[in-house]
């Protein structure tokens, strides 16, 4: 994943946040390879986003470590830290978790 791709994702997340007030993320990382440092540093551009949950599926052990490290960096600078991370073997479990999470976020608003 390149820094340009991350920048495009963040731009889309801003669009979603403007419409709905929060962002829930579903990541399929089954084909994730190495993530360059320049890409990982892009997380600083998203610290103002109202991220409210990240569901990841298809993650190898290495991918889990990288994702946890990036999220920890994000949470150091984020304005709001109510952004749980959950890993799942398949997409179905991840989507189910996001539905429950969405209901909780909406109730809390």
Coordinates of C-alpha atoms in Angstrom, one line a residue:
X1 CA 0.0 0.0 0.0
X2 CA 1.4 3.3 -1.0
X3 CA 1.1 6.7 0.7
X4 CA -1.0 7.9 -2.2
X5 CA -3.5 5.0 -1.7
X6 CA -3.7 5.8 2.1
X7 CA -4.3 9.5 1.2
X8 CA -7.2 8.5 -1.0
X9 CA -8.7 6.3 1.7
X10 CA -8.4 9.1 4.2
X11 CA -10.1 11.5 1.7
X12 CA -13.0 9.0 1.4
X13 CA -13.2 8.6 5.1
X14 CA -13.5 12.4 5.5
X15 CA -16.4 12.2 3.0
X16 CA -18.1 9.4 5.0
X17 CA -17.5 11.3 8.3
X18 CA -19.1 14.5 6.9
X19 CA -22.2 12.6 5.9
X20 CA -22.6 10.2 8.9
X21 CA -20.6 11.7 11.7
X22 CA -18.4 8.6 12.2
X23 CA -16.4 6.0 10.2
X24 CA -16.4 2.3 10.6
X25 CA -13.7 0.4 8.6
X26 CA -13.7 -3.1 7.1
X27 CA -10.2 -4.2 6.0
X28 CA -9.4 -7.3 3.9
X29 CA -5.7 -7.7 4.4
X30 CA -5.4 -11.3 3.1
X31 CA -3.0 -10.1 0.4
X32 CA -1.2 -7.5 2.5
X33 CA 2.5 -7.5 1.9
X34 CA 5.2 -5.3 3.4
X35 CA 4.0 -1.8 4.4
X36 CA 6.6 0.9 3.9
X37 CA 7.4 3.3 6.7
X38 CA 6.3 6.2 4.6
X39 CA 2.8 4.5 4.3
X40 CA 2.6 3.8 8.0
X41 CA 3.4 7.4 8.8
X42 CA 0.4 8.6 6.9
X43 CA -1.7 7.7 9.9
X44 CA -1.0 11.1 11.3
X45 CA -3.2 12.6 8.6
X46 CA -6.2 10.7 10.0
X47 CA -6.1 11.6 13.7
X48 CA -9.0 14.1 13.4
X49 CA -11.3 11.5 11.8
X50 CA -14.1 10.1 14.0
X51 CA -13.1 6.5 13.6
X52 CA -15.3 4.3 15.6
X53 CA -14.2 0.7 14.8
X54 CA -12.0 -1.3 12.6
X55 CA -12.8 -4.9 11.6
X56 CA -9.9 -6.8 9.9
X57 CA -10.1 -10.1 8.2
X58 CA -7.6 -12.3 6.5
X59 CA -4.6 -11.0 8.6
X60 CA -1.5 -13.1 9.0
X61 CA 0.5 -12.9 12.2
X62 CA 2.8 -10.3 10.7
X63 CA -0.1 -8.2 9.4
X64 CA -1.7 -8.2 12.8
X65 CA 1.5 -6.8 14.3
X66 CA 1.8 -4.1 11.8
X67 CA -1.9 -3.1 12.1
X68 CA -1.7 -3.0 15.9
X69 CA 1.4 -0.9 15.7
X70 CA -0.2 1.6 13.3
X71 CA -3.3 1.8 15.4
X72 CA -1.3 2.5 18.5
X73 CA 0.5 5.3 16.8
X74 CA -2.9 6.7 15.6
X75 CA -4.3 6.6 19.2
X76 CA -1.4 8.6 20.5
X77 CA -2.5 11.5 18.5
X78 CA -6.2 11.0 17.9
X79 CA -8.7 13.4 19.4
X80 CA -11.1 10.6 20.3
X81 CA -9.9 7.1 21.1
X82 CA -13.2 5.2 21.0
X83 CA -11.9 3.1 18.0
X84 CA -11.7 -0.6 18.9
X85 CA -9.9 -3.0 16.6
X86 CA -11.1 -6.6 16.0
X87 CA -9.6 -9.4 13.9
X88 CA -11.7 -12.1 12.2
X89 CA -10.9 -15.1 10.1
X90 CA -13.6 -14.2 7.5
X91 CA -15.5 -11.3 6.1
X92 CA -18.8 -12.4 7.6
X93 CA -17.7 -12.2 11.2
X94 CA -16.1 -8.8 10.5
X95 CA -19.3 -7.4 9.0
X96 CA -21.4 -8.8 11.9
X97 CA -19.1 -7.1 14.4
X98 CA -19.4 -3.8 12.5
X99 CA -23.2 -4.0 12.5
X100 CA -23.2 -4.4 16.3
X101 CA -20.6 -1.7 16.7
X102 CA -22.6 0.7 14.5
X103 CA -25.7 0.2 16.6
X104 CA -23.7 1.0 19.7
X105 CA -22.2 4.1 18.2
X106 CA -25.6 5.4 17.0
X107 CA -27.1 4.7 20.5
X108 CA -24.3 6.6 22.2
X109 CA -24.6 9.7 19.9

